[in-house]
């Protein structure tokens, strides 16, 4: 019901259009309006996806991974993807087990299955020489139905090293006090 443009029809050999001509013109205008709205919706969708990807890429030492209900990767983005030796284009469109090595694929698949079943959970995992913290969550539609699952991953390797050094220093301090 909203005006989105103007379409003009003209004829040089008559002063008015027949009822059939008007029906045809109305149908053409309707189809053009549908096409224009589809183009606008696709543009909004591309912009929205790019915004979400920009958010994922901006997570320091992190990544976002989204899979559908068939465990097919919809989104894999963030600096951590490359740091782990993975390629976003090599993950998206593939099943979880195809996107990672065998051990990593089994672990991620089990965690995504739990998220698809409605569970939220956090994990610490050693993967490719890095310590990762991950949280797996279900993604729900407007009716509350789980339609996909997401994992937020953060590289906490350096934090874990610092914590280990601190524990070692505290132990040495305790030993020195006892001596």
PDB file of C-alpha atoms in Angstrom:
ATOM      1  CA  UNK A   1       0.000   0.000   0.000  1.00  0.00           C
ATOM      2  CA  UNK A   2       3.040   2.313   0.045  1.00  0.00           C
ATOM      3  CA  UNK A   3       4.066   4.337  -3.024  1.00  0.00           C
ATOM      4  CA  UNK A   4       7.614   3.359  -4.014  1.00  0.00           C
ATOM      5  CA  UNK A   5       7.815   4.968  -7.424  1.00  0.00           C
ATOM      6  CA  UNK A   6       5.953   6.053 -10.504  1.00  0.00           C
ATOM      7  CA  UNK A   7       5.377   4.064 -13.674  1.00  0.00           C
ATOM      8  CA  UNK A   8       4.006   5.790 -16.750  1.00  0.00           C
ATOM      9  CA  UNK A   9       2.193   4.242 -19.707  1.00  0.00           C
ATOM     10  CA  UNK A  10       1.310   6.154 -22.848  1.00  0.00           C
ATOM     11  CA  UNK A  11      -0.233   5.679 -26.262  1.00  0.00           C
ATOM     12  CA  UNK A  12      -0.090   7.881 -29.358  1.00  0.00           C
ATOM     13  CA  UNK A  13      -2.913   6.257 -31.296  1.00  0.00           C
ATOM     14  CA  UNK A  14      -5.795   6.548 -28.771  1.00  0.00           C
ATOM     15  CA  UNK A  15      -7.125   8.879 -26.121  1.00  0.00           C
ATOM     16  CA  UNK A  16      -7.766   6.320 -23.396  1.00  0.00           C
ATOM     17  CA  UNK A  17      -6.873   2.768 -22.370  1.00  0.00           C
ATOM     18  CA  UNK A  18      -9.351  -0.094 -22.290  1.00  0.00           C
ATOM     19  CA  UNK A  19     -10.240  -1.881 -19.055  1.00  0.00           C
ATOM     20  CA  UNK A  20      -8.082  -4.847 -20.171  1.00  0.00           C
ATOM     21  CA  UNK A  21      -5.160  -2.459 -20.786  1.00  0.00           C
ATOM     22  CA  UNK A  22      -5.578  -0.987 -17.293  1.00  0.00           C
ATOM     23  CA  UNK A  23      -5.656  -4.460 -15.710  1.00  0.00           C
ATOM     24  CA  UNK A  24      -2.466  -5.384 -17.588  1.00  0.00           C
ATOM     25  CA  UNK A  25      -0.760  -2.125 -16.543  1.00  0.00           C
ATOM     26  CA  UNK A  26      -1.756  -2.703 -12.936  1.00  0.00           C
ATOM     27  CA  UNK A  27      -0.335  -6.247 -13.074  1.00  0.00           C
ATOM     28  CA  UNK A  28       2.929  -4.977 -14.605  1.00  0.00           C
ATOM     29  CA  UNK A  29       3.201  -2.251 -11.942  1.00  0.00           C
ATOM     30  CA  UNK A  30       2.541  -4.830  -9.214  1.00  0.00           C
ATOM     31  CA  UNK A  31       5.277  -7.162 -10.531  1.00  0.00           C
ATOM     32  CA  UNK A  32       7.750  -4.300 -10.793  1.00  0.00           C
ATOM     33  CA  UNK A  33       6.947  -3.254  -7.215  1.00  0.00           C
ATOM     34  CA  UNK A  34       7.559  -6.820  -6.008  1.00  0.00           C
ATOM     35  CA  UNK A  35      10.885  -6.927  -7.863  1.00  0.00           C
ATOM     36  CA  UNK A  36      11.946  -3.561  -6.449  1.00  0.00           C
ATOM     37  CA  UNK A  37      11.061  -4.626  -2.918  1.00  0.00           C
ATOM     38  CA  UNK A  38      13.006  -7.870  -3.373  1.00  0.00           C
ATOM     39  CA  UNK A  39      16.078  -5.881  -4.473  1.00  0.00           C
ATOM     40  CA  UNK A  40      15.730  -3.608  -1.420  1.00  0.00           C
ATOM     41  CA  UNK A  41      15.319  -6.586   0.913  1.00  0.00           C
ATOM     42  CA  UNK A  42      18.406  -8.285  -0.542  1.00  0.00           C
ATOM     43  CA  UNK A  43      20.395  -5.077  -0.055  1.00  0.00           C
ATOM     44  CA  UNK A  44      19.241  -4.810   3.579  1.00  0.00           C
ATOM     45  CA  UNK A  45      20.154  -8.465   4.130  1.00  0.00           C
ATOM     46  CA  UNK A  46      23.660  -7.984   2.665  1.00  0.00           C
ATOM     47  CA  UNK A  47      24.187  -4.896   4.825  1.00  0.00           C
ATOM     48  CA  UNK A  48      22.978  -6.731   7.913  1.00  0.00           C
ATOM     49  CA  UNK A  49      25.236  -9.717   7.241  1.00  0.00           C
ATOM     50  CA  UNK A  50      28.218  -7.440   6.679  1.00  0.00           C
ATOM     51  CA  UNK A  51      27.476  -5.639   9.959  1.00  0.00           C
ATOM     52  CA  UNK A  52      27.415  -8.933  11.869  1.00  0.00           C
ATOM     53  CA  UNK A  53      30.612 -10.093  10.171  1.00  0.00           C
ATOM     54  CA  UNK A  54      32.274  -6.799  11.110  1.00  0.00           C
ATOM     55  CA  UNK A  55      31.271  -7.423  14.720  1.00  0.00           C
ATOM     56  CA  UNK A  56      32.748 -10.935  14.597  1.00  0.00           C
ATOM     57  CA  UNK A  57      35.988  -9.683  13.023  1.00  0.00           C
ATOM     58  CA  UNK A  58      36.253  -7.016  15.734  1.00  0.00           C
ATOM     59  CA  UNK A  59      36.306  -9.448  18.658  1.00  0.00           C
ATOM     60  CA  UNK A  60      39.890  -9.299  19.926  1.00  0.00           C
ATOM     61  CA  UNK A  61      41.429 -12.787  19.776  1.00  0.00           C
ATOM     62  CA  UNK A  62      38.044 -14.301  18.973  1.00  0.00           C
ATOM     63  CA  UNK A  63      35.684 -15.770  16.430  1.00  0.00           C
ATOM     64  CA  UNK A  64      32.027 -16.524  15.910  1.00  0.00           C
ATOM     65  CA  UNK A  65      30.832 -19.765  14.403  1.00  0.00           C
ATOM     66  CA  UNK A  66      27.182 -20.417  13.474  1.00  0.00           C
ATOM     67  CA  UNK A  67      25.753 -23.718  12.231  1.00  0.00           C
ATOM     68  CA  UNK A  68      22.283 -24.660  11.039  1.00  0.00           C
ATOM     69  CA  UNK A  69      20.201 -27.536  12.384  1.00  0.00           C
ATOM     70  CA  UNK A  70      22.026 -29.925  10.015  1.00  0.00           C
ATOM     71  CA  UNK A  71      25.425 -28.889  11.490  1.00  0.00           C
ATOM     72  CA  UNK A  72      26.350 -27.024   8.300  1.00  0.00           C
ATOM     73  CA  UNK A  73      28.515 -23.963   8.873  1.00  0.00           C
ATOM     74  CA  UNK A  74      26.664 -20.743   8.019  1.00  0.00           C
ATOM     75  CA  UNK A  75      29.169 -18.248   9.441  1.00  0.00           C
ATOM     76  CA  UNK A  76      32.773 -18.589  10.547  1.00  0.00           C
ATOM     77  CA  UNK A  77      34.453 -15.250  11.085  1.00  0.00           C
ATOM     78  CA  UNK A  78      36.946 -13.524  13.318  1.00  0.00           C
ATOM     79  CA  UNK A  79      40.692 -13.137  13.724  1.00  0.00           C
ATOM     80  CA  UNK A  80      40.959 -16.423  15.609  1.00  0.00           C
ATOM     81  CA  UNK A  81      39.919 -18.434  12.529  1.00  0.00           C
ATOM     82  CA  UNK A  82      43.151 -17.583  10.698  1.00  0.00           C
ATOM     83  CA  UNK A  83      45.251 -17.854  13.886  1.00  0.00           C
ATOM     84  CA  UNK A  84      44.130 -21.478  14.153  1.00  0.00           C
ATOM     85  CA  UNK A  85      45.212 -22.116  10.558  1.00  0.00           C
ATOM     86  CA  UNK A  86      41.636 -22.307   9.306  1.00  0.00           C
ATOM     87  CA  UNK A  87      40.107 -20.485   6.347  1.00  0.00           C
ATOM     88  CA  UNK A  88      36.645 -18.936   6.604  1.00  0.00           C
ATOM     89  CA  UNK A  89      35.806 -19.809   2.996  1.00  0.00           C
ATOM     90  CA  UNK A  90      36.948 -23.373   3.675  1.00  0.00           C
ATOM     91  CA  UNK A  91      34.548 -23.696   6.598  1.00  0.00           C
ATOM     92  CA  UNK A  92      31.362 -21.990   5.461  1.00  0.00           C
ATOM     93  CA  UNK A  93      28.975 -24.311   3.696  1.00  0.00           C
ATOM     94  CA  UNK A  94      30.646 -27.417   5.113  1.00  0.00           C
ATOM     95  CA  UNK A  95      29.543 -29.739   7.868  1.00  0.00           C
ATOM     96  CA  UNK A  96      31.292 -29.222  11.223  1.00  0.00           C
ATOM     97  CA  UNK A  97      33.264 -32.478  10.793  1.00  0.00           C
ATOM     98  CA  UNK A  98      34.454 -31.352   7.354  1.00  0.00           C
ATOM     99  CA  UNK A  99      35.530 -27.900   8.552  1.00  0.00           C
ATOM    100  CA  UNK A 100      37.960 -29.126  11.243  1.00  0.00           C
ATOM    101  CA  UNK A 101      40.369 -31.982  11.769  1.00  0.00           C
ATOM    102  CA  UNK A 102      38.858 -35.240  13.041  1.00  0.00           C
ATOM    103  CA  UNK A 103      39.295 -34.655  16.791  1.00  0.00           C
ATOM    104  CA  UNK A 104      38.239 -30.995  16.647  1.00  0.00           C
ATOM    105  CA  UNK A 105      35.273 -31.873  14.440  1.00  0.00           C
ATOM    106  CA  UNK A 106      34.013 -34.527  16.856  1.00  0.00           C
ATOM    107  CA  UNK A 107      34.277 -32.205  19.847  1.00  0.00           C
ATOM    108  CA  UNK A 108      32.653 -29.219  18.103  1.00  0.00           C
ATOM    109  CA  UNK A 109      29.900 -31.385  16.628  1.00  0.00           C
ATOM    110  CA  UNK A 110      28.938 -32.789  20.045  1.00  0.00           C
ATOM    111  CA  UNK A 111      28.859 -29.296  21.534  1.00  0.00           C
ATOM    112  CA  UNK A 112      26.800 -27.878  18.668  1.00  0.00           C
ATOM    113  CA  UNK A 113      24.352 -30.800  18.973  1.00  0.00           C
ATOM    114  CA  UNK A 114      23.857 -29.929  22.648  1.00  0.00           C
ATOM    115  CA  UNK A 115      23.248 -26.275  21.726  1.00  0.00           C
ATOM    116  CA  UNK A 116      20.761 -27.337  19.041  1.00  0.00           C
ATOM    117  CA  UNK A 117      18.992 -29.309  21.778  1.00  0.00           C
ATOM    118  CA  UNK A 118      18.614 -26.045  23.712  1.00  0.00           C
ATOM    119  CA  UNK A 119      21.625 -26.223  26.046  1.00  0.00           C
ATOM    120  CA  UNK A 120      24.099 -23.417  26.715  1.00  0.00           C
ATOM    121  CA  UNK A 121      27.567 -24.382  27.906  1.00  0.00           C
ATOM    122  CA  UNK A 122      31.109 -23.028  28.199  1.00  0.00           C
ATOM    123  CA  UNK A 123      34.329 -24.967  27.692  1.00  0.00           C
ATOM    124  CA  UNK A 124      38.085 -24.602  27.828  1.00  0.00           C
ATOM    125  CA  UNK A 125      39.819 -26.600  25.122  1.00  0.00           C
ATOM    126  CA  UNK A 126      43.353 -27.096  23.846  1.00  0.00           C
ATOM    127  CA  UNK A 127      43.342 -26.885  20.047  1.00  0.00           C
ATOM    128  CA  UNK A 128      46.293 -26.515  17.696  1.00  0.00           C
ATOM    129  CA  UNK A 129      48.587 -25.303  20.457  1.00  0.00           C
ATOM    130  CA  UNK A 130      46.134 -22.683  21.721  1.00  0.00           C
ATOM    131  CA  UNK A 131      43.883 -22.617  24.774  1.00  0.00           C
ATOM    132  CA  UNK A 132      40.378 -21.647  23.740  1.00  0.00           C
ATOM    133  CA  UNK A 133      37.393 -20.625  25.798  1.00  0.00           C
ATOM    134  CA  UNK A 134      34.146 -21.242  23.961  1.00  0.00           C
ATOM    135  CA  UNK A 135      30.495 -20.797  24.675  1.00  0.00           C
ATOM    136  CA  UNK A 136      27.880 -22.690  22.668  1.00  0.00           C
ATOM    137  CA  UNK A 137      24.340 -21.316  22.603  1.00  0.00           C
ATOM    138  CA  UNK A 138      21.109 -22.133  20.777  1.00  0.00           C
ATOM    139  CA  UNK A 139      19.770 -19.505  18.363  1.00  0.00           C
ATOM    140  CA  UNK A 140      15.986 -19.212  18.489  1.00  0.00           C
ATOM    141  CA  UNK A 141      13.435 -17.759  16.090  1.00  0.00           C
ATOM    142  CA  UNK A 142      10.663 -15.380  17.147  1.00  0.00           C
ATOM    143  CA  UNK A 143       8.543 -18.363  18.348  1.00  0.00           C
ATOM    144  CA  UNK A 144      11.368 -19.637  20.565  1.00  0.00           C
ATOM    145  CA  UNK A 145      12.221 -22.597  18.334  1.00  0.00           C
ATOM    146  CA  UNK A 146      15.920 -23.463  18.024  1.00  0.00           C
ATOM    147  CA  UNK A 147      16.903 -22.967  14.391  1.00  0.00           C
ATOM    148  CA  UNK A 148      20.687 -22.802  14.637  1.00  0.00           C
ATOM    149  CA  UNK A 149      23.553 -22.766  17.128  1.00  0.00           C
ATOM    150  CA  UNK A 150      26.394 -20.365  17.714  1.00  0.00           C
ATOM    151  CA  UNK A 151      29.779 -20.615  19.322  1.00  0.00           C
ATOM    152  CA  UNK A 152      31.785 -17.660  20.545  1.00  0.00           C
ATOM    153  CA  UNK A 153      35.459 -18.570  20.787  1.00  0.00           C
ATOM    154  CA  UNK A 154      38.207 -16.620  22.547  1.00  0.00           C
ATOM    155  CA  UNK A 155      41.927 -17.372  22.537  1.00  0.00           C
ATOM    156  CA  UNK A 156      42.949 -17.337  26.212  1.00  0.00           C
ATOM    157  CA  UNK A 157      46.397 -18.866  25.676  1.00  0.00           C
ATOM    158  CA  UNK A 158      48.324 -15.838  26.919  1.00  0.00           C
ATOM    159  CA  UNK A 159      46.081 -15.392  29.951  1.00  0.00           C
ATOM    160  CA  UNK A 160      46.601 -19.057  30.884  1.00  0.00           C
ATOM    161  CA  UNK A 161      50.399 -18.659  30.563  1.00  0.00           C
ATOM    162  CA  UNK A 162      50.338 -15.620  32.846  1.00  0.00           C
ATOM    163  CA  UNK A 163      48.168 -17.486  35.370  1.00  0.00           C
ATOM    164  CA  UNK A 164      50.617 -20.430  35.327  1.00  0.00           C
ATOM    165  CA  UNK A 165      53.606 -18.092  35.876  1.00  0.00           C
ATOM    166  CA  UNK A 166      51.784 -16.407  38.737  1.00  0.00           C
ATOM    167  CA  UNK A 167      51.025 -19.771  40.382  1.00  0.00           C
ATOM    168  CA  UNK A 168      54.671 -20.808  40.005  1.00  0.00           C
ATOM    169  CA  UNK A 169      55.848 -17.522  41.508  1.00  0.00           C
ATOM    170  CA  UNK A 170      53.434 -17.942  44.435  1.00  0.00           C
ATOM    171  CA  UNK A 171      54.728 -21.497  45.034  1.00  0.00           C
ATOM    172  CA  UNK A 172      58.337 -20.298  44.993  1.00  0.00           C
ATOM    173  CA  UNK A 173      57.442 -17.486  47.385  1.00  0.00           C
ATOM    174  CA  UNK A 174      55.759 -19.994  49.724  1.00  0.00           C
ATOM    175  CA  UNK A 175      58.823 -22.253  49.635  1.00  0.00           C
ATOM    176  CA  UNK A 176      61.126 -19.279  50.324  1.00  0.00           C
ATOM    177  CA  UNK A 177      59.005 -18.209  53.330  1.00  0.00           C
ATOM    178  CA  UNK A 178      59.092 -21.751  54.761  1.00  0.00           C
ATOM    179  CA  UNK A 179      62.849 -22.001  54.372  1.00  0.00           C
TER     180      UNK A 179
END
